[in-house]
């Protein structure tokens, strides 16, 4: 068996992580003990929240430990099993390490590769899909005819939020960082209007022009200047689903922006932060509905796939440059 290449956290980054944040180490492939399975990594997910875990600030998940293998969502294949519930050849999803081989005591979900491509379980039918579904429907509560604005619109979560809002009969405005992304959102996903936040002269005027009747639901993936601009156009009784603040994840100091809470007061806005795992008990129901929309062609998705475990750090850093359209994944190996 080949050696087990691993990506570890070498040091806690200050500001934007760099290649020095990570180390590539070769270790022995572990041998499964009683009750354990050995899982070969096929795909791993890189996600913006991992930036938070690289710091030791208090959060809703414990920080990564310096020197340890990084972990995240992994789709893999069982290559050796001493656990009655899992058999060699089966595909599984788990919270596993950025390495070629992981030992697991069985906290894994079996995947059916005939129902959906394996990668979908890390994207549209996985954590990002659940985030879009519950954040929009439970917090945003969009009604037909309303205007929904989503930032980070061309990413894994945002691209699904916009499509689900269209399915609910809304006018959808996406904010993303390139004209190519915006063309994709309008021509392939049916967004009604888009804004390139990197090239507009005034975000505030751009939101006003794209939302002549104001904003009823704002799904916030990014925070910062984009959110300040959207807040100025929130309608009475509008809802804000506070999903992510990627614009600030690498900030060394909390940025002080315009203080816009009075907008929320004046317009009686409901703003709620959420973590997708809050909805864990209902994932099954949501996945069935999302899978149905996929099958009917009502929901589309894209993936940006980087090849090779050793490129996982670059794939992760690319999230902050906007390299990805749709879900960013790393292909580590092909199924056996
Ligand atoms: N609350 C939860 O439970 C939960 C769960 C999953 C994800 N999230 C959050 O949701 C957001 C989207 O996650 P995702 O997995 O779908 O990632 P993603 O949108 O696929 O990838 C990140 C995207 O963010 C954009 N971005 C990066 N830096 C930015 C900046 N300074 N200002 C504006 N946009 C920037 C980039 O697109 P552009 O080219 O458009 O800049 C990039 O492609 C993240 O904030 C993430 O932390 C929250």
Short mmCIF file of C-alpha atoms and ligand atoms in Angstrom, two decimals:
data_model
loop_
_atom_site.label_atom_id
_atom_site.label_comp_id
_atom_site.label_asym_id
_atom_site.label_seq_id
_atom_site.Cartn_x
_atom_site.Cartn_y
_atom_site.Cartn_z
CA UNK A 1 0.00 0.00 0.00
CA UNK A 2 1.30 3.52 -0.76
CA UNK A 3 2.14 5.97 2.01
CA UNK A 4 -0.57 8.11 3.52
CA UNK A 5 -0.02 11.71 2.38
CA UNK A 6 -1.58 14.19 4.81
CA UNK A 7 -2.23 17.94 4.85
CA UNK A 8 -1.72 19.37 8.32
CA UNK A 9 -2.18 22.79 9.90
CA UNK A 10 1.40 24.05 10.21
CA UNK A 11 0.61 27.36 11.93
CA UNK A 12 -2.31 29.64 12.71
CA UNK A 13 -2.60 32.23 9.94
CA UNK A 14 -2.68 35.97 10.59
CA UNK A 15 -4.86 37.56 7.92
CA UNK A 16 -5.05 35.61 4.67
CA UNK A 17 -3.64 32.07 5.03
CA UNK A 18 -0.67 31.26 2.83
CA UNK A 19 1.03 28.07 1.67
CA UNK A 20 3.02 28.24 4.96
CA UNK A 21 -0.21 27.68 6.88
CA UNK A 22 -0.15 24.07 5.65
CA UNK A 23 2.36 21.24 5.70
CA UNK A 24 2.40 18.09 3.59
CA UNK A 25 3.49 15.05 5.55
CA UNK A 26 3.85 11.37 4.67
CA UNK A 27 2.68 8.85 7.25
CA UNK A 28 1.97 5.13 7.40
CA UNK A 29 -1.42 3.96 6.19
CA UNK A 30 -3.21 2.99 9.43
CA UNK A 31 -4.45 -0.54 10.07
CA UNK A 32 -8.09 -0.84 11.16
CA UNK A 33 -8.75 -2.46 14.53
CA UNK A 34 -11.93 -4.21 15.67
CA UNK A 35 -15.04 -2.19 14.68
CA UNK A 36 -13.01 0.12 12.42
CA UNK A 37 -12.99 0.73 8.67
CA UNK A 38 -10.27 2.09 6.41
CA UNK A 39 -11.64 4.68 3.99
CA UNK A 40 -9.84 5.80 0.86
CA UNK A 41 -10.48 9.49 0.15
CA UNK A 42 -12.03 10.20 -3.26
CA UNK A 43 -13.23 13.81 -2.89
CA UNK A 44 -12.79 16.36 -0.18
CA UNK A 45 -14.64 19.59 0.37
CA UNK A 46 -12.94 22.90 1.08
CA UNK A 47 -15.23 25.40 2.80
CA UNK A 48 -14.94 29.00 3.97
CA UNK A 49 -15.82 28.09 7.59
CA UNK A 50 -12.50 26.23 7.83
CA UNK A 51 -10.78 29.62 8.02
CA UNK A 52 -12.49 30.17 11.37
CA UNK A 53 -11.23 26.82 12.65
CA UNK A 54 -7.65 27.79 11.77
CA UNK A 55 -7.82 30.52 14.40
CA UNK A 56 -8.16 29.73 18.09
CA UNK A 57 -10.98 32.22 18.69
CA UNK A 58 -14.05 30.82 20.42
CA UNK A 59 -16.66 29.64 17.92
CA UNK A 60 -19.41 27.10 17.35
CA UNK A 61 -16.82 24.42 16.42
CA UNK A 62 -13.51 23.78 18.16
CA UNK A 63 -10.38 25.12 16.43
CA UNK A 64 -8.08 22.85 14.41
CA UNK A 65 -5.02 21.87 16.42
CA UNK A 66 -1.67 23.06 15.06
CA UNK A 67 0.21 20.01 13.79
CA UNK A 68 -2.94 17.92 13.28
CA UNK A 69 -4.38 16.75 9.97
CA UNK A 70 -7.06 19.15 8.74
CA UNK A 71 -10.57 17.70 8.59
CA UNK A 72 -13.73 18.33 6.65
CA UNK A 73 -16.39 16.69 4.53
CA UNK A 74 -14.96 13.71 2.65
CA UNK A 75 -16.50 11.24 0.21
CA UNK A 76 -14.55 8.00 0.23
CA UNK A 77 -14.64 4.30 -0.44
CA UNK A 78 -14.27 1.52 2.12
CA UNK A 79 -11.11 -0.43 1.30
CA UNK A 80 -10.90 -2.57 4.47
CA UNK A 81 -13.56 -3.22 7.08
CA UNK A 82 -13.68 -4.77 10.52
CA UNK A 83 -17.14 -3.34 11.10
CA UNK A 84 -20.25 -5.40 10.22
CA UNK A 85 -22.14 -2.32 9.00
CA UNK A 86 -19.65 -1.47 6.25
CA UNK A 87 -18.34 -3.53 3.36
CA UNK A 88 -15.37 -3.13 1.07
CA UNK A 89 -16.29 -1.11 -2.01
CA UNK A 90 -19.08 0.92 -0.39
CA UNK A 91 -19.11 4.70 -0.78
CA UNK A 92 -19.36 6.78 2.39
CA UNK A 93 -19.51 10.39 3.56
CA UNK A 94 -17.83 11.49 6.75
CA UNK A 95 -16.06 14.23 8.64
CA UNK A 96 -12.55 12.95 7.89
CA UNK A 97 -8.97 14.09 7.42
CA UNK A 98 -7.26 15.69 4.42
CA UNK A 99 -5.29 12.53 3.73
CA UNK A 100 -5.40 9.60 1.33
CA UNK A 101 -6.62 7.10 3.96
CA UNK A 102 -8.73 7.62 7.09
CA UNK A 103 -9.62 5.24 9.88
CA UNK A 104 -13.20 5.49 11.08
CA UNK A 105 -15.09 3.83 13.90
CA UNK A 106 -18.19 3.94 11.71
CA UNK A 107 -19.52 7.51 12.04
CA UNK A 108 -20.13 7.49 8.31
CA UNK A 109 -23.14 7.83 6.02
CA UNK A 110 -23.44 5.30 3.22
CA UNK A 111 -23.93 6.87 -0.20
CA UNK A 112 -25.85 5.57 -3.18
CA UNK A 113 -23.81 6.42 -6.27
CA UNK A 114 -26.75 5.43 -8.50
CA UNK A 115 -29.03 8.10 -7.03
CA UNK A 116 -26.67 11.05 -7.54
CA UNK A 117 -23.02 11.62 -8.52
CA UNK A 118 -20.76 11.16 -5.49
CA UNK A 119 -19.72 14.81 -5.56
CA UNK A 120 -23.32 15.96 -5.09
CA UNK A 121 -23.20 14.68 -1.50
CA UNK A 122 -20.62 17.38 -0.70
CA UNK A 123 -22.54 20.10 -2.55
CA UNK A 124 -26.11 20.37 -3.69
CA UNK A 125 -27.33 17.41 -1.59
CA UNK A 126 -24.82 17.99 1.21
CA UNK A 127 -23.97 20.72 3.69
CA UNK A 128 -24.10 23.68 1.24
CA UNK A 129 -27.43 22.49 -0.19
CA UNK A 130 -28.93 22.19 3.28
CA UNK A 131 -27.62 25.66 4.14
CA UNK A 132 -29.31 27.22 1.12
CA UNK A 133 -32.55 25.34 1.71
CA UNK A 134 -33.05 26.06 5.41
CA UNK A 135 -31.55 29.55 5.47
CA UNK A 136 -33.79 30.71 2.67
CA UNK A 137 -36.98 28.84 3.47
CA UNK A 138 -36.95 28.91 7.27
CA UNK A 139 -35.46 32.38 7.84
CA UNK A 140 -35.99 34.21 4.53
CA UNK A 141 -39.53 32.83 4.09
CA UNK A 142 -39.81 34.14 0.52
CA UNK A 143 -43.25 34.77 -0.94
CA UNK A 144 -44.11 34.84 -4.64
CA UNK A 145 -43.51 38.27 -6.15
CA UNK A 146 -40.99 39.35 -3.51
CA UNK A 147 -37.43 40.46 -4.28
CA UNK A 148 -34.69 38.19 -2.93
CA UNK A 149 -31.06 39.36 -2.98
CA UNK A 150 -28.24 36.90 -2.43
CA UNK A 151 -24.55 37.74 -2.04
CA UNK A 152 -21.83 35.22 -2.84
CA UNK A 153 -24.38 34.36 -5.51
CA UNK A 154 -22.28 32.15 -7.76
CA UNK A 155 -20.88 29.98 -4.97
CA UNK A 156 -22.03 26.63 -3.63
CA UNK A 157 -24.69 28.06 -1.32
CA UNK A 158 -25.60 31.25 -3.19
CA UNK A 159 -26.26 29.63 -6.56
CA UNK A 160 -28.79 27.29 -4.91
CA UNK A 161 -30.42 30.04 -2.85
CA UNK A 162 -31.21 32.01 -6.01
CA UNK A 163 -32.69 28.99 -7.78
CA UNK A 164 -34.85 27.98 -4.81
CA UNK A 165 -36.10 31.57 -4.57
CA UNK A 166 -37.02 31.41 -8.30
CA UNK A 167 -38.91 28.16 -7.61
CA UNK A 168 -40.89 30.11 -5.01
CA UNK A 169 -41.84 32.72 -7.60
CA UNK A 170 -39.51 35.52 -6.48
CA UNK A 171 -37.54 38.12 -8.39
CA UNK A 172 -33.90 37.19 -7.73
CA UNK A 173 -30.88 39.47 -7.73
CA UNK A 174 -27.40 37.96 -7.33
CA UNK A 175 -24.23 39.77 -6.28
CA UNK A 176 -20.97 38.12 -7.37
CA UNK A 177 -17.40 39.01 -8.27
CA UNK A 178 -17.10 38.50 -12.03
CA UNK A 179 -19.02 39.07 -15.26
CA UNK A 180 -18.58 35.39 -16.19
CA UNK A 181 -20.21 34.35 -12.94
CA UNK A 182 -23.05 36.80 -13.47
CA UNK A 183 -23.63 35.64 -17.06
CA UNK A 184 -23.92 32.08 -15.73
CA UNK A 185 -26.40 33.16 -13.04
CA UNK A 186 -28.62 34.99 -15.52
CA UNK A 187 -28.41 32.77 -18.58
CA UNK A 188 -28.25 29.31 -16.99
CA UNK A 189 -29.83 29.68 -13.56
CA UNK A 190 -32.53 32.23 -14.40
CA UNK A 191 -31.51 35.03 -12.01
CA UNK A 192 -33.41 38.22 -12.96
CA UNK A 193 -30.51 40.62 -12.39
CA UNK A 194 -26.93 40.53 -11.15
CA UNK A 195 -24.35 42.95 -9.81
CA UNK A 196 -20.58 42.62 -10.18
CA UNK A 197 -19.48 44.08 -6.84
CA UNK A 198 -15.88 44.40 -8.04
CA UNK A 199 -16.62 46.69 -10.98
CA UNK A 200 -19.66 48.84 -10.06
CA UNK A 201 -19.00 52.48 -9.16
CA UNK A 202 -21.54 52.52 -6.38
CA UNK A 203 -22.88 49.36 -4.78
CA UNK A 204 -25.68 51.36 -3.25
CA UNK A 205 -26.87 52.68 -6.62
CA UNK A 206 -26.45 49.26 -8.22
CA UNK A 207 -28.70 47.64 -5.60
CA UNK A 208 -31.26 50.43 -6.04
CA UNK A 209 -31.28 49.91 -9.81
CA UNK A 210 -31.53 46.12 -9.56
CA UNK A 211 -34.25 46.24 -6.88
CA UNK A 212 -36.71 48.99 -7.88
CA UNK A 213 -39.24 47.69 -5.36
CA UNK A 214 -36.72 47.27 -2.55
CA UNK A 215 -35.45 44.06 -0.94
CA UNK A 216 -37.78 41.66 0.86
CA UNK A 217 -35.27 38.89 1.61
CA UNK A 218 -31.50 39.22 1.85
CA UNK A 219 -29.45 36.01 2.06
CA UNK A 220 -26.09 37.25 3.29
CA UNK A 221 -23.06 35.12 2.48
CA UNK A 222 -20.41 37.82 2.62
CA UNK A 223 -21.07 40.83 4.89
CA UNK A 224 -18.88 43.98 4.53
CA UNK A 225 -19.64 46.72 2.00
CA UNK A 226 -22.06 44.55 0.04
CA UNK A 227 -24.26 44.03 3.07
CA UNK A 228 -24.09 47.73 3.98
CA UNK A 229 -25.41 48.54 0.50
CA UNK A 230 -28.23 45.99 0.65
CA UNK A 231 -29.28 47.09 4.16
CA UNK A 232 -30.09 50.56 2.77
CA UNK A 233 -32.77 49.02 0.55
CA UNK A 234 -34.52 46.63 2.94
CA UNK A 235 -38.31 46.87 2.85
CA UNK A 236 -40.63 46.98 5.83
CA UNK A 237 -40.92 43.52 7.41
CA UNK A 238 -38.10 42.12 5.27
CA UNK A 239 -35.97 39.17 6.44
CA UNK A 240 -32.20 38.74 6.51
CA UNK A 241 -30.75 35.20 6.66
CA UNK A 242 -27.26 35.77 8.06
CA UNK A 243 -25.37 32.81 6.65
CA UNK A 244 -21.75 33.89 6.16
CA UNK A 245 -19.39 36.87 6.43
CA UNK A 246 -16.55 35.76 4.17
CA UNK A 247 -15.50 39.36 3.48
CA UNK A 248 -14.29 39.52 7.09
CA UNK A 249 -12.85 36.03 7.64
CA UNK A 250 -9.26 37.15 7.07
CA UNK A 251 -9.61 40.49 8.83
CA UNK A 252 -7.20 40.96 11.71
CA UNK A 253 -9.46 43.55 13.36
CA UNK A 254 -13.24 43.79 13.30
CA UNK A 255 -14.08 46.41 10.68
CA UNK A 256 -16.30 49.25 11.79
CA UNK A 257 -18.72 50.03 9.00
CA UNK A 258 -21.64 52.38 8.72
CA UNK A 259 -23.87 51.61 11.69
CA UNK A 260 -27.03 50.52 9.98
CA UNK A 261 -28.99 48.90 12.77
CA UNK A 262 -31.42 51.83 12.65
CA UNK A 263 -32.43 50.56 9.19
CA UNK A 264 -33.44 47.28 10.78
CA UNK A 265 -35.41 49.13 13.41
CA UNK A 266 -37.18 51.54 11.09
CA UNK A 267 -38.15 48.76 8.69
CA UNK A 268 -38.96 46.15 11.37
CA UNK A 269 -36.49 43.75 9.76
CA UNK A 270 -36.02 40.23 11.10
CA UNK A 271 -32.32 39.24 11.01
CA UNK A 272 -31.28 35.79 12.12
CA UNK A 273 -27.88 34.16 12.11
CA UNK A 274 -27.89 30.38 11.70
CA UNK A 275 -25.60 27.39 11.54
CA UNK A 276 -26.80 24.70 9.18
CA UNK A 277 -26.33 21.93 11.75
CA UNK A 278 -29.19 23.55 13.73
CA UNK A 279 -31.41 21.85 11.14
CA UNK A 280 -29.73 18.45 11.25
CA UNK A 281 -32.89 16.60 12.26
CA UNK A 282 -34.64 17.76 9.07
CA UNK A 283 -31.84 17.12 6.51
CA UNK A 284 -33.54 13.98 5.17
CA UNK A 285 -36.75 15.78 4.25
CA UNK A 286 -34.85 18.63 2.60
CA UNK A 287 -32.57 16.28 0.64
CA UNK A 288 -35.60 14.45 -0.78
CA UNK A 289 -37.11 17.74 -1.97
CA UNK A 290 -33.79 18.98 -3.40
CA UNK A 291 -33.20 15.64 -5.15
CA UNK A 292 -36.68 15.89 -6.67
CA UNK A 293 -35.95 19.38 -8.04
CA UNK A 294 -32.65 18.10 -9.44
CA UNK A 295 -34.35 15.19 -11.18
CA UNK A 296 -36.97 17.49 -12.68
CA UNK A 297 -34.23 19.82 -13.95
CA UNK A 298 -35.52 22.68 -11.76
CA UNK A 299 -32.26 22.91 -9.85
CA UNK A 300 -28.84 22.99 -11.51
CA UNK A 301 -25.40 23.02 -10.03
CA UNK A 302 -21.78 23.47 -11.02
CA UNK A 303 -18.62 22.22 -9.40
CA UNK A 304 -15.06 23.50 -9.62
CA UNK A 305 -12.76 20.53 -9.15
CA UNK A 306 -9.03 20.70 -8.44
CA UNK A 307 -7.06 17.46 -8.87
CA UNK A 308 -4.67 16.12 -6.25
CA UNK A 309 -4.61 16.17 -2.44
CA UNK A 310 -1.47 18.33 -2.47
CA UNK A 311 -3.51 21.08 -4.18
CA UNK A 312 -6.15 21.19 -1.41
CA UNK A 313 -4.54 24.26 0.25
CA UNK A 314 -4.66 26.19 -3.05
CA UNK A 315 -8.26 25.12 -3.60
CA UNK A 316 -9.09 26.42 -0.13
CA UNK A 317 -7.27 29.72 -0.69
CA UNK A 318 -9.10 30.07 -4.00
CA UNK A 319 -12.39 30.50 -2.12
CA UNK A 320 -11.13 33.89 -0.93
CA UNK A 321 -10.03 34.90 -4.43
CA UNK A 322 -13.33 33.82 -5.95
CA UNK A 323 -11.72 31.12 -8.13
CA UNK A 324 -14.75 28.86 -7.88
CA UNK A 325 -18.12 28.77 -9.57
CA UNK A 326 -20.44 26.53 -7.56
CA UNK A 327 -18.98 24.03 -5.15
CA UNK A 328 -15.19 23.88 -4.77
CA UNK A 329 -13.95 20.30 -4.42
CA UNK A 330 -10.66 18.44 -4.51
CA UNK A 331 -10.50 15.11 -6.36
CA UNK A 332 -8.04 12.94 -4.47
CA UNK A 333 -8.51 9.54 -6.14
CA UNK A 334 -10.83 7.70 -8.48
CA UNK A 335 -13.15 4.97 -7.13
CA UNK A 336 -11.73 1.42 -7.24
N1 LIG B 1 -24.20 29.36 8.39
C1 LIG B 1 -23.82 28.17 7.92
O1 LIG B 1 -24.16 27.12 8.49
C2 LIG B 1 -23.01 28.11 6.67
C3 LIG B 1 -22.87 26.90 5.97
C4 LIG B 1 -22.14 26.92 4.76
C5 LIG B 1 -21.57 28.11 4.32
N2 LIG B 1 -21.70 29.24 5.07
C6 LIG B 1 -21.15 30.52 4.62
O2 LIG B 1 -21.78 30.83 3.40
C7 LIG B 1 -20.87 31.55 2.57
C8 LIG B 1 -20.75 30.83 1.21
O3 LIG B 1 -20.18 29.55 1.45
P1 LIG B 1 -19.92 28.57 0.21
O4 LIG B 1 -19.46 27.28 0.78
O5 LIG B 1 -21.08 28.61 -0.69
O6 LIG B 1 -18.68 29.25 -0.48
P2 LIG B 1 -18.62 29.77 -1.98
O7 LIG B 1 -19.62 30.87 -2.12
O8 LIG B 1 -18.72 28.60 -2.89
O9 LIG B 1 -17.14 30.33 -2.11
C9 LIG B 1 -16.80 31.53 -1.53
C10 LIG B 1 -17.09 32.71 -2.47
O10 LIG B 1 -17.11 33.89 -1.70
C11 LIG B 1 -16.80 34.99 -2.53
N3 LIG B 1 -15.93 35.90 -1.79
C12 LIG B 1 -14.68 35.63 -1.33
N4 LIG B 1 -14.17 36.71 -0.70
C13 LIG B 1 -15.13 37.68 -0.78
C14 LIG B 1 -15.21 39.04 -0.35
N5 LIG B 1 -14.20 39.62 0.33
N6 LIG B 1 -16.34 39.74 -0.62
C15 LIG B 1 -17.35 39.17 -1.30
N7 LIG B 1 -17.35 37.89 -1.75
C16 LIG B 1 -16.24 37.17 -1.49
C17 LIG B 1 -16.10 34.45 -3.78
O11 LIG B 1 -16.93 34.70 -4.91
P3 LIG B 1 -16.89 36.10 -5.72
O12 LIG B 1 -16.16 35.82 -7.01
O13 LIG B 1 -18.33 36.41 -5.92
O14 LIG B 1 -16.16 37.09 -4.86
C18 LIG B 1 -16.02 32.95 -3.52
O15 LIG B 1 -16.21 32.18 -4.68
C19 LIG B 1 -19.56 31.65 3.34
O16 LIG B 1 -19.53 32.87 4.03
C20 LIG B 1 -19.66 30.50 4.33
O17 LIG B 1 -18.88 30.71 5.47
C21 LIG B 1 -22.42 29.25 6.23
#
